[in-house]
Amino acid sequence: MTELLGGRSVAEIADAVIAGDVSAEAITKAALAQIDAQNPHLGAFLTVAPELALEQARGVDDKRARGQPLGALAGVPIGLKDSLCTKDQPTTAASRILTAGGITAPHSQTPVRPYQPPYDAQVVELLRRADAVLPGKCNMDELSMGSSTENSAFRVARNPADPNRTPGGSSGGTAAAVASGMTPAALGSDTGGSVRQPASFTGTVGIKPSFGRVSRSGLIAFASSLDQVGAFATDVAGAARILEVIAGHDRKDATSLPAPVPRYPQACGRPVTGLRLGVPEEYFADGLHPEVEQQVRTAIADLGRLGVTVTAIRLPHTGAAVAAYVVLATAECSSNLGRFDGVRYGLRSPGPDDIHELYGSTRCAGFGTEVKRRIMLGTYVLSAGYYEAYYRRAQRVRTLIIRDFADAFAQVDVIATPVSPTVAFELGSRTQDPLAMYLADVYTTPASLAGLPAMSVPCGLGRDSGLPVGIQLTAPVLEEERLLSLGAAVEQVVRS
Amino acid sequence: MDKPVIERDELRRLSRLAHLELDDHELDSMTAELNSIVAYLSTLEAVAVEGVPATSHVRLERLPLRPDQAQPSLDREAVLDQAPAATETGFAVPTFVDEG
């Protein structure tokens, strides 16, 4: 049964279902069998909905039997990060605040009456229209805050490459689902690296589109000027097919761009000869583990042999990116998370007769430590006396980082860097040092601050650890096609 | 700007602003953690930003407007069904307005 799914890409599955070579129901059963076998240990999914998934799959098969055209993702099982609202499945963002009563018992993994959204996120609706099958909701760091999925209120997720290590975060469950073969693709979200870093840690492809390329409607917000829905897949072509489906303007998201959506899959086979690749020296300095550097530099050199021109560039304000990101993201989240107040949905603390006590006790009971820490930090940097010194200053640093990239893209077409300073780290190794966790986002936060599209593509295994390493490709705004062309070329050189 | 140090009382004040009822243990541990993080954030002081405009949003100076026309909204029953407490007319909360 699992042979139906194992190793097949998004395109292979969809094309086979469309051609009638395999039924969507059979594919879905294979995916559910993989989930049954692996999820208890890996913790990739928080919620699995087998009956719903099979019903969707049978719907796809019925359409085909009636001769109706099928969507581009026909029969493809796609995991969804649990911060994406689904009207037929629970949505908790891995937080007790979106349950009616936390968890059933200490150390339980079962949320009590999880929140049930009355609507689908826009990207979920688009996946449904494309005839995808949605088997469940994936584990994550609580409310997208974290880099290891250890902040999930319900359970940790484990890296399929080494279950004693993290799959990354905050979209760690999503990455683990794809890397382990439970689903060939999944949707996550990326605010400061939460798609790209887990992709690098798990040996999957992960793309964060340009800010505004994909609607955020129905994505539970962390930082509204930074969040973007992103895609995981087993290959670049799969990511391209998903991006084509989910990209586009949405009137429900006022920040979504009206730009037309290119035929992204067609970018995957384009020759890359003559493409100018920039390599910033700031990303290859102290702190980068040698085994990561070796794999990334090897991939860059191999691209050079395909006719890509490699040029050293400078991004001088890279060192300030993490600090600017922490200020801005926590400031925005402290505002966004004000909506969790025990009034309209989710957890409400029993007892308080006073509205302010209700807010305070509900939020304290519902949020985990990292979420509280970020709310407090955001409140601080926005407070009177500190607003100019932190928040406004960080906004100015953001401008400098945007200018750095603009200057660089006057010389080059794409920028290549590591995704993370290390390979996947051991579970529990960084939970006591929140600052260390933040600093590890050094290579991914700049593209987030600048709103640029960026993608992690597997480029080999670390020579010491044997663990996956990803190369990050960054392009100018709305130039996802360049990423996909070059990403496909990386796959080509890595395979050879 | 002098290097700020967040005192425990300041943290308690911030927690009230943030509507978080932190207990003593949380206040203690968070005081140390936040001071460590804020010390790192102070490295932004070294970046020359004079004359550099602030970016609040990468691509939007003003949110686009839509026509002022009523449009369908969410299903009322489905929304109220998710509320921790509701009446027929809306969400139920403790009284907070003096009706005297």
Coordinates of C-alpha atoms in Angstrom, one line a residue:
Chain A
M1 CA 0.0 0.0 0.0
T2 CA 2.7 2.5 1.0
E3 CA 4.5 1.8 -2.3
L4 CA 1.7 3.9 -4.0
L5 CA 3.0 6.9 -2.1
G6 CA 6.6 6.2 -1.2
G7 CA 9.0 8.4 -3.2
R8 CA 6.4 9.8 -5.5
S9 CA 6.4 13.6 -6.0
V10 CA 3.5 16.0 -6.1
A11 CA 3.6 16.1 -9.9
E12 CA 3.8 12.3 -10.2
I13 CA 0.8 11.7 -7.9
A14 CA -1.3 14.4 -9.5
D15 CA -0.5 13.4 -13.0
A16 CA -1.2 9.7 -12.2
V17 CA -4.6 10.5 -10.6
I18 CA -5.5 12.8 -13.5
A19 CA -4.6 10.1 -16.0
G20 CA -6.5 7.5 -14.1
D21 CA -3.4 5.3 -13.5
V22 CA -4.2 5.4 -9.7
S23 CA -7.2 6.4 -7.7
A24 CA -7.1 9.3 -5.2
E25 CA -8.6 7.0 -2.7
A26 CA -5.7 4.5 -3.0
I27 CA -3.2 7.3 -2.7
T28 CA -5.0 8.7 0.4
K29 CA -5.1 5.3 2.0
A30 CA -1.4 5.0 1.5
A31 CA -0.8 8.3 3.1
L32 CA -3.0 7.5 6.1
A33 CA -1.1 4.2 6.5
Q34 CA 2.2 6.1 6.6
I35 CA 0.7 8.5 9.1
D36 CA -0.6 5.7 11.3
A37 CA 2.8 4.0 11.2
Q38 CA 5.1 7.0 11.8
N39 CA 3.1 9.8 13.5
P40 CA 3.0 8.3 17.0
H41 CA 6.7 8.6 17.1
L42 CA 7.4 11.6 15.0
G43 CA 4.6 13.9 16.1
A44 CA 4.2 15.5 12.7
F45 CA 0.4 15.7 12.9
L46 CA -1.7 17.0 15.8
T47 CA -5.0 16.1 14.2
V48 CA -5.6 13.4 11.6
A49 CA -9.0 13.2 9.8
P50 CA -9.0 9.9 7.9
E51 CA -12.8 9.9 7.1
L52 CA -12.8 13.4 5.8
A53 CA -9.7 12.7 3.7
L54 CA -11.2 9.6 2.2
E55 CA -14.4 11.5 1.5
Q56 CA -12.4 14.2 -0.3
A57 CA -10.4 11.5 -2.3
R58 CA -13.6 9.7 -3.3
G59 CA -14.9 13.0 -4.5
V60 CA -11.9 13.5 -6.7
D61 CA -12.4 9.9 -8.1
D62 CA -16.1 10.6 -8.8
K63 CA -15.2 13.8 -10.7
R64 CA -12.8 11.9 -12.8
A65 CA -15.4 9.1 -13.4
R66 CA -17.9 11.7 -14.6
G67 CA -15.3 13.2 -17.0
Q68 CA -15.0 16.5 -15.2
P69 CA -11.6 18.2 -15.3
L70 CA -9.4 17.7 -12.3
G71 CA -7.3 20.4 -10.5
A72 CA -3.5 20.6 -10.6
L73 CA -3.2 18.9 -7.2
A74 CA -5.8 16.1 -7.8
G75 CA -5.5 13.4 -5.2
V76 CA -2.3 14.8 -3.6
P77 CA -2.4 14.5 0.2
I78 CA -1.1 17.8 1.6
G79 CA -0.5 18.5 5.3
L80 CA -1.5 21.8 6.8
K81 CA 0.3 23.7 9.6
D82 CA -2.2 24.0 12.4
S83 CA -2.2 27.8 12.2
L84 CA -4.2 27.6 8.9
C85 CA -7.9 27.7 9.6
T86 CA -9.9 24.8 8.4
K87 CA -13.7 24.8 8.7
D88 CA -13.9 21.0 8.9
Q89 CA -10.9 20.3 11.1
P90 CA -9.7 21.7 14.4
T91 CA -7.3 24.6 14.5
T92 CA -5.2 25.2 17.6
A93 CA -1.9 26.7 16.4
A94 CA -0.5 24.2 18.9
S95 CA -1.7 26.4 21.8
R96 CA -4.0 25.8 24.8
I97 CA -5.5 29.2 24.2
L98 CA -7.4 27.7 21.2
T99 CA -8.9 24.9 23.2
A100 CA -11.8 25.0 25.6
G101 CA -9.9 23.5 28.5
G102 CA -6.3 23.0 27.7
I103 CA -5.5 19.4 27.7
T104 CA -7.4 16.5 29.2
A105 CA -4.7 15.6 31.7
P106 CA -1.1 16.5 32.6
H107 CA 1.2 15.1 29.9
S108 CA -1.8 14.4 27.7
Q109 CA -1.6 15.2 24.1
T110 CA -5.3 15.5 23.6
P111 CA -6.7 19.0 23.5
V112 CA -10.1 19.6 25.0
R113 CA -12.6 20.9 22.6
P114 CA -10.2 22.6 20.1
Y115 CA -11.2 25.6 18.2
Q116 CA -13.2 24.9 15.1
P117 CA -13.0 27.9 12.7
P118 CA -16.1 28.9 10.8
Y119 CA -14.1 29.4 7.6
D120 CA -11.2 28.1 5.6
A121 CA -8.0 30.0 5.1
Q122 CA -7.8 31.3 1.6
V123 CA -4.9 28.9 0.8
V124 CA -7.0 26.0 2.1
E125 CA -9.9 26.9 -0.1
L126 CA -7.5 27.1 -3.1
L127 CA -6.1 23.6 -2.3
R128 CA -9.6 22.3 -2.2
R129 CA -10.5 23.8 -5.5
A130 CA -7.3 22.2 -6.9
D131 CA -8.7 18.8 -5.7
A132 CA -6.0 18.2 -3.1
V133 CA -6.7 15.9 -0.2
L134 CA -6.2 17.3 3.3
P135 CA -5.5 14.5 5.8
G136 CA -4.8 16.6 8.9
K137 CA -3.2 19.5 10.8
C138 CA 0.5 19.6 11.5
N139 CA 2.4 20.2 14.7
M140 CA 4.2 23.5 15.2
D141 CA 5.7 25.8 17.7
E142 CA 2.9 27.5 19.6
L143 CA 1.4 30.4 17.6
S144 CA 4.4 30.1 15.2
M145 CA 6.9 31.2 17.9
G146 CA 9.9 29.1 17.9
S147 CA 12.6 27.4 15.8
S148 CA 12.3 23.8 17.0
T149 CA 8.6 22.8 17.5
E150 CA 9.5 22.3 21.1
N151 CA 7.1 25.1 22.1
S152 CA 4.1 23.1 20.9
A153 CA 1.7 22.9 23.8
F154 CA 0.8 19.3 23.0
R155 CA 3.9 17.4 21.9
V156 CA 7.3 17.7 20.3
A157 CA 7.9 16.8 16.7
R158 CA 11.0 14.7 15.7
N159 CA 13.3 14.8 12.7
P160 CA 12.9 11.7 10.5
A161 CA 16.6 11.9 9.8
D162 CA 17.4 11.5 13.5
P163 CA 14.4 11.3 15.9
N164 CA 16.6 12.7 18.8
R165 CA 16.8 15.9 16.9
T166 CA 14.4 18.7 16.1
P167 CA 12.8 19.0 12.6
G168 CA 13.1 22.7 13.1
G169 CA 10.4 25.3 13.6
S170 CA 8.0 26.7 13.7
S171 CA 6.7 24.6 10.8
G172 CA 8.5 21.5 12.2
G173 CA 5.6 19.1 12.0
T174 CA 4.9 20.1 8.4
A175 CA 8.5 19.4 7.5
A176 CA 8.6 16.1 9.3
A177 CA 5.4 15.0 7.5
V178 CA 7.0 15.5 4.1
A179 CA 10.5 14.2 5.0
S180 CA 9.0 11.0 6.4
G181 CA 6.8 10.4 3.4
M182 CA 3.5 10.8 5.2
T183 CA 2.6 13.4 2.6
P184 CA 4.5 14.6 -0.5
A185 CA 3.8 18.2 0.3
A186 CA 2.5 20.5 3.0
L187 CA 1.8 24.2 3.7
G188 CA 3.6 26.0 6.5
S189 CA 4.2 29.6 7.3
D190 CA 7.4 31.6 7.5
T191 CA 7.9 34.8 9.5
G192 CA 11.6 34.7 10.2
G193 CA 12.6 31.4 8.6
S194 CA 9.9 29.0 9.8
V195 CA 9.6 27.2 6.5
R196 CA 13.2 27.5 5.2
Q197 CA 14.9 26.3 8.4
P198 CA 12.8 23.2 8.9
A199 CA 13.2 22.4 5.2
S200 CA 17.0 22.6 5.6
F201 CA 17.0 20.5 8.8
T202 CA 14.8 17.7 7.2
G203 CA 16.2 17.6 3.6
T204 CA 13.0 18.9 2.0
V205 CA 12.3 21.9 -0.3
G206 CA 10.7 24.8 1.5
I207 CA 9.8 28.1 -0.2
K208 CA 8.7 31.4 1.4
P209 CA 7.2 33.5 -1.3
S210 CA 7.5 37.3 -1.7
F211 CA 5.5 39.1 1.0
G212 CA 2.0 39.6 -0.5
R213 CA 2.3 36.8 -3.1
V214 CA 0.1 34.5 -1.1
S215 CA -2.9 35.5 0.9
R216 CA -2.7 35.5 4.7
S217 CA -6.4 35.4 5.1
G218 CA -7.1 32.6 7.6
L219 CA -3.5 32.2 8.7
I220 CA -3.4 32.8 12.5
A221 CA -1.2 35.9 12.7
F222 CA 2.2 36.2 14.4
A223 CA 3.7 39.3 12.8
S224 CA 1.6 40.8 10.1
S225 CA 4.3 42.6 8.1
L226 CA 6.4 39.4 8.0
D227 CA 4.1 36.3 7.9
Q228 CA 3.8 34.4 4.6
V229 CA 2.3 31.0 3.9
G230 CA 5.0 28.8 2.4
A231 CA 5.1 25.3 0.8
F232 CA 7.1 22.2 1.6
A233 CA 7.6 19.5 -1.0
T234 CA 9.9 16.6 -1.8
D235 CA 11.2 18.4 -4.9
V236 CA 11.3 21.9 -6.4
A237 CA 8.8 21.0 -9.1
G238 CA 6.3 20.1 -6.4
A239 CA 6.8 23.4 -4.6
A240 CA 6.3 25.1 -7.9
R241 CA 3.0 23.4 -8.6
I242 CA 1.7 24.2 -5.1
L243 CA 2.9 27.8 -5.4
E244 CA 1.0 28.2 -8.6
V245 CA -2.2 27.1 -6.9
I246 CA -1.9 29.2 -3.7
A247 CA -0.5 32.4 -5.1
G248 CA -2.6 35.3 -6.2
H249 CA -4.6 38.3 -5.1
D250 CA -7.2 37.9 -2.4
R251 CA -9.6 40.7 -1.5
K252 CA -9.8 39.3 2.0
D253 CA -6.1 40.1 2.5
A254 CA -5.5 43.8 1.9
T255 CA -1.7 43.2 1.7
S256 CA -1.9 40.6 -1.1
L257 CA -0.4 41.7 -4.3
P258 CA -2.5 42.1 -7.5
A259 CA 0.4 40.7 -9.6
P260 CA -0.5 37.9 -12.1
V261 CA 0.6 34.4 -11.2
P262 CA 3.2 33.0 -13.6
R263 CA 3.2 29.3 -14.6
Y264 CA 5.7 28.4 -11.9
P265 CA 6.3 24.8 -12.9
Q266 CA 7.6 25.9 -16.3
A267 CA 10.4 27.7 -14.5
C268 CA 11.9 24.4 -13.2
G269 CA 13.4 23.3 -16.5
R270 CA 14.8 26.6 -17.7
P271 CA 18.5 26.7 -18.3
V272 CA 20.5 28.7 -15.8
T273 CA 23.5 29.5 -17.9
G274 CA 24.4 33.1 -17.5
L275 CA 22.4 33.6 -14.3
R276 CA 24.4 35.8 -11.9
L277 CA 24.7 34.3 -8.4
G278 CA 25.7 36.5 -5.5
V279 CA 27.5 35.1 -2.4
P280 CA 27.6 37.5 0.5
E281 CA 30.6 37.2 2.7
E282 CA 28.6 38.2 5.8
Y283 CA 26.8 34.8 5.7
F284 CA 30.1 32.8 5.8
A285 CA 31.6 34.2 8.9
D286 CA 32.2 33.0 12.4
G287 CA 29.4 30.8 13.7
L288 CA 28.8 28.9 10.5
H289 CA 29.5 25.2 11.1
P290 CA 32.2 23.9 8.7
E291 CA 30.0 21.0 7.6
V292 CA 27.2 23.4 6.5
E293 CA 29.7 25.7 4.8
Q294 CA 31.3 22.8 2.9
Q295 CA 28.0 21.6 1.5
V296 CA 26.7 25.1 0.5
R297 CA 30.0 26.1 -1.1
T298 CA 30.1 22.8 -3.0
A299 CA 26.6 23.4 -4.4
I300 CA 27.6 26.9 -5.4
A301 CA 30.7 25.7 -7.2
D302 CA 28.7 23.0 -9.0
L303 CA 26.3 25.7 -10.2
G304 CA 29.3 27.5 -11.5
R305 CA 30.0 24.4 -13.7
L306 CA 26.5 24.7 -15.1
G307 CA 27.4 28.2 -16.4
V308 CA 26.1 30.2 -13.5
T309 CA 28.3 33.3 -12.8
V310 CA 29.3 33.4 -9.1
T311 CA 30.1 36.9 -7.7
A312 CA 31.1 38.0 -4.1
I313 CA 28.7 40.6 -2.8
R314 CA 28.1 42.5 0.4
L315 CA 25.1 42.8 2.6
P316 CA 26.6 45.0 5.2
H317 CA 23.7 45.2 7.7
T318 CA 23.2 41.4 8.0
G319 CA 24.5 41.5 11.6
A320 CA 21.7 43.7 12.7
A321 CA 18.9 41.7 11.2
V322 CA 18.1 39.4 14.1
A323 CA 17.9 42.3 16.6
A324 CA 15.7 44.2 14.2
Y325 CA 13.5 41.2 13.6
V326 CA 13.1 40.4 17.3
V327 CA 12.0 43.9 18.0
L328 CA 9.5 44.2 15.1
A329 CA 8.1 40.6 15.3
T330 CA 7.6 40.7 19.0
A331 CA 6.0 44.2 18.8
E332 CA 3.6 43.0 16.1
C333 CA 2.8 39.8 17.9
S334 CA 2.1 41.6 21.2
S335 CA -0.6 43.5 19.3
N336 CA -1.9 40.5 17.2
L337 CA -2.2 38.2 20.3
G338 CA -4.5 40.7 22.0
R339 CA -7.4 38.9 20.2
F340 CA -6.9 35.9 22.5
D341 CA -8.9 37.2 25.4
G342 CA -11.3 34.4 26.4
V343 CA -14.3 36.2 24.9
R344 CA -15.0 35.0 21.4
Y345 CA -13.2 31.6 21.1
G346 CA -10.9 29.2 22.8
L347 CA -10.0 29.1 26.4
R348 CA -11.7 31.1 29.2
S349 CA -10.5 30.8 32.8
P350 CA -13.4 29.9 35.0
G351 CA -14.3 32.1 37.9
P352 CA -13.3 35.7 37.2
D353 CA -16.1 38.2 37.7
D354 CA -14.0 41.1 36.5
I355 CA -13.3 41.5 32.8
H356 CA -9.6 42.4 33.4
E357 CA -9.1 39.3 35.6
L358 CA -10.7 37.2 32.9
Y359 CA -8.3 38.5 30.3
G360 CA -5.2 38.1 32.6
S361 CA -5.9 34.7 33.9
T362 CA -7.1 33.3 30.6
R363 CA -4.1 34.5 28.7
C364 CA -1.7 33.3 31.4
A365 CA -3.3 29.9 31.5
G366 CA -3.5 29.6 27.7
F367 CA -0.1 30.8 26.5
G368 CA 3.1 29.0 26.9
T369 CA 6.3 30.5 28.2
E370 CA 7.8 31.5 24.9
V371 CA 4.6 33.2 23.8
K372 CA 4.4 35.1 27.0
R373 CA 8.1 36.1 26.7
R374 CA 7.5 37.5 23.2
I375 CA 4.3 39.4 24.2
M376 CA 6.2 40.9 27.1
L377 CA 9.2 41.9 24.9
G378 CA 6.9 43.4 22.3
T379 CA 5.0 45.3 24.9
Y380 CA 8.3 46.7 26.3
V381 CA 9.7 47.8 22.9
L382 CA 6.4 49.6 22.1
S383 CA 6.0 51.2 25.5
A384 CA 6.4 54.9 26.3
G385 CA 10.1 55.8 26.7
Y386 CA 11.3 52.9 24.6
Y387 CA 9.3 53.1 21.4
E388 CA 11.8 55.4 19.6
A389 CA 14.8 53.6 21.0
Y390 CA 13.8 50.2 19.9
Y391 CA 10.8 50.0 17.6
R392 CA 11.4 53.0 15.4
R393 CA 15.1 52.3 15.3
A394 CA 14.4 48.7 14.2
Q395 CA 12.2 50.0 11.4
R396 CA 15.0 52.2 10.2
V397 CA 17.4 49.2 10.3
R398 CA 14.8 47.4 8.2
T399 CA 15.1 50.1 5.6
L400 CA 18.9 49.6 5.5
I401 CA 18.5 45.9 5.0
I402 CA 16.0 46.4 2.2
R403 CA 18.5 48.8 0.6
D404 CA 21.4 46.3 1.0
F405 CA 19.4 43.7 -1.1
A406 CA 18.4 46.3 -3.7
D407 CA 22.0 47.2 -4.2
A408 CA 23.0 43.6 -4.4
F409 CA 20.3 42.8 -7.0
A410 CA 21.6 45.5 -9.2
Q411 CA 24.7 43.2 -9.6
V412 CA 23.2 39.7 -9.4
D413 CA 20.0 37.8 -10.1
V414 CA 19.9 35.5 -7.1
I415 CA 21.7 35.3 -3.8
A416 CA 23.0 32.0 -2.3
T417 CA 23.6 31.5 1.4
P418 CA 23.3 28.8 4.1
V419 CA 19.9 28.5 5.7
S420 CA 21.1 27.9 9.2
P421 CA 24.5 27.9 10.9
T422 CA 24.1 24.3 11.9
V423 CA 22.3 21.1 11.0
A424 CA 19.4 20.0 13.1
F425 CA 20.2 20.3 16.8
E426 CA 19.3 17.9 19.6
L427 CA 15.9 18.2 21.2
G428 CA 16.3 20.0 24.5
S429 CA 19.7 21.5 23.7
R430 CA 18.5 25.1 23.3
T431 CA 15.3 25.3 25.3
Q432 CA 17.0 27.0 28.3
D433 CA 18.6 29.8 26.2
P434 CA 15.9 31.7 24.2
L435 CA 18.5 34.2 22.9
A436 CA 20.6 31.4 21.4
M437 CA 17.5 30.1 19.6
Y438 CA 16.8 33.6 18.2
L439 CA 20.4 34.1 17.0
A440 CA 20.2 30.9 14.9
D441 CA 17.8 32.8 12.6
V442 CA 20.6 35.0 11.4
Y443 CA 20.5 33.8 7.8
T444 CA 16.7 33.7 7.3
T445 CA 15.5 36.9 9.0
P446 CA 17.0 39.4 6.4
A447 CA 14.9 38.1 3.5
S448 CA 11.8 38.2 5.8
L449 CA 12.5 41.8 6.8
A450 CA 12.9 42.8 3.1
G451 CA 9.8 40.8 2.0
L452 CA 11.8 38.8 -0.6
P453 CA 11.1 35.3 -1.9
A454 CA 13.5 32.7 -0.6
M455 CA 13.8 29.0 -0.8
S456 CA 15.7 26.2 0.9
V457 CA 16.8 23.3 -1.3
P458 CA 18.6 20.2 0.0
C459 CA 22.3 20.3 -1.1
G460 CA 23.8 17.3 0.7
L461 CA 24.5 15.8 4.0
G462 CA 26.9 17.2 6.6
R463 CA 30.2 15.3 6.5
D464 CA 30.3 15.0 10.3
S465 CA 26.7 14.5 11.3
G466 CA 25.3 12.9 8.1
L467 CA 22.3 15.2 8.6
P468 CA 20.6 17.3 5.8
V469 CA 21.9 20.7 4.8
G470 CA 20.0 23.2 2.7
I471 CA 21.1 26.0 0.5
Q472 CA 19.0 29.2 0.7
L473 CA 18.3 31.0 -2.6
T474 CA 16.9 34.6 -2.4
A475 CA 15.5 36.6 -5.3
P476 CA 14.0 40.1 -5.8
V477 CA 10.4 40.6 -5.2
L478 CA 8.0 38.5 -7.3
E479 CA 11.0 36.7 -8.9
E480 CA 10.0 33.3 -7.6
E481 CA 10.7 31.9 -11.1
R482 CA 14.4 32.6 -10.7
L483 CA 14.4 30.6 -7.4
L484 CA 12.6 27.7 -9.0
S485 CA 14.9 27.6 -12.0
L486 CA 18.0 27.7 -9.9
G487 CA 16.6 25.4 -7.3
A488 CA 15.9 22.7 -9.9
A489 CA 19.5 23.2 -11.1
V490 CA 20.7 22.6 -7.5
E491 CA 18.7 19.3 -7.5
Q492 CA 20.4 18.4 -10.7
V493 CA 23.9 19.0 -9.5
V494 CA 23.3 17.3 -6.1
R495 CA 21.9 14.2 -7.8
S496 CA 24.9 13.9 -10.2
Chain B
M1 CA 20.4 55.9 25.1
D2 CA 21.6 54.4 28.5
K3 CA 21.6 50.6 28.6
P4 CA 18.1 49.9 30.1
V5 CA 17.6 47.3 32.8
I6 CA 14.2 46.0 33.3
E7 CA 13.4 45.8 37.0
R8 CA 10.9 43.3 38.4
D9 CA 8.4 46.1 39.1
E10 CA 8.6 47.3 35.6
L11 CA 8.0 43.8 34.4
R12 CA 4.9 43.6 36.6
R13 CA 3.7 46.9 35.0
L14 CA 4.3 45.5 31.5
S15 CA 2.4 42.4 32.3
R16 CA -0.6 44.4 33.3
L17 CA -0.4 46.3 30.0
A18 CA -0.1 43.0 28.2
H19 CA -3.1 41.5 30.2
L20 CA -0.9 38.6 31.5
E21 CA -1.3 37.6 35.1
L22 CA 2.3 36.3 35.7
D23 CA 3.0 34.6 38.9
D24 CA 6.1 35.3 41.1
H25 CA 8.0 32.5 39.6
E26 CA 7.3 33.7 36.1
L27 CA 8.2 37.2 36.9
D28 CA 11.5 36.1 38.4
S29 CA 12.6 34.0 35.5
M30 CA 11.4 36.4 32.9
T31 CA 13.2 39.3 34.4
A32 CA 16.5 37.7 33.9
E33 CA 15.6 36.4 30.4
L34 CA 14.3 39.7 29.1
N35 CA 17.2 41.6 30.4
S36 CA 19.5 39.3 28.5
I37 CA 17.5 39.7 25.3
V38 CA 17.2 43.5 25.7
A39 CA 20.9 43.7 26.2
Y40 CA 21.3 42.1 22.8
L41 CA 18.7 44.3 21.2
S42 CA 20.8 47.3 22.4
T43 CA 23.3 46.4 19.7
L44 CA 21.0 48.2 17.3
E45 CA 22.3 51.4 18.8
A46 CA 25.5 50.9 16.9
V47 CA 23.8 51.0 13.5
A48 CA 23.9 54.5 11.9
V49 CA 20.3 55.3 11.1
E50 CA 20.4 59.1 10.9
G51 CA 18.3 60.3 8.0
V52 CA 17.1 56.8 7.3
P53 CA 13.3 56.6 7.0
A54 CA 11.4 53.9 8.9
T55 CA 9.8 51.0 7.1
S56 CA 6.6 49.8 8.7
H57 CA 5.6 47.7 5.8
V58 CA 7.6 46.5 2.8
R59 CA 5.2 47.2 0.1
L60 CA 2.2 49.2 1.4
E61 CA 2.0 52.9 2.3
R62 CA -1.7 52.8 2.7
L63 CA -4.2 50.0 2.9
P64 CA -6.4 49.9 -0.1
L65 CA -10.1 50.8 0.5
R66 CA -13.1 48.9 -0.7
P67 CA -16.6 50.3 -1.6
D68 CA -18.6 51.1 1.5
Q69 CA -21.2 48.4 0.8
A70 CA -22.5 45.7 3.2
Q71 CA -21.2 42.3 2.4
P72 CA -22.0 38.8 3.7
S73 CA -20.1 38.0 6.9
L74 CA -19.6 34.8 8.9
D75 CA -22.4 32.5 10.0
R76 CA -23.6 34.0 13.3
E77 CA -24.5 30.6 14.8
A78 CA -21.2 29.0 13.9
V79 CA -19.3 31.9 15.4
L80 CA -21.3 32.0 18.7
D81 CA -21.0 28.2 18.9
Q82 CA -17.2 28.6 19.5
A83 CA -17.6 31.2 22.2
P84 CA -16.8 30.1 25.8
A85 CA -20.1 31.8 26.8
A86 CA -22.8 33.3 24.7
T87 CA -26.3 34.5 24.8
E88 CA -28.8 34.7 21.9
T89 CA -27.5 38.1 21.0
G90 CA -23.8 37.8 21.4
F91 CA -20.7 37.0 23.5
A92 CA -21.3 36.9 27.2
V93 CA -18.7 38.6 29.5
P94 CA -18.6 39.8 33.1
T95 CA -20.1 43.2 33.5
F96 CA -17.6 45.9 33.0
V97 CA -19.8 49.0 32.5
D98 CA -21.3 50.7 35.5
E99 CA -25.0 50.6 34.8
G100 CA -25.8 52.6 38.0

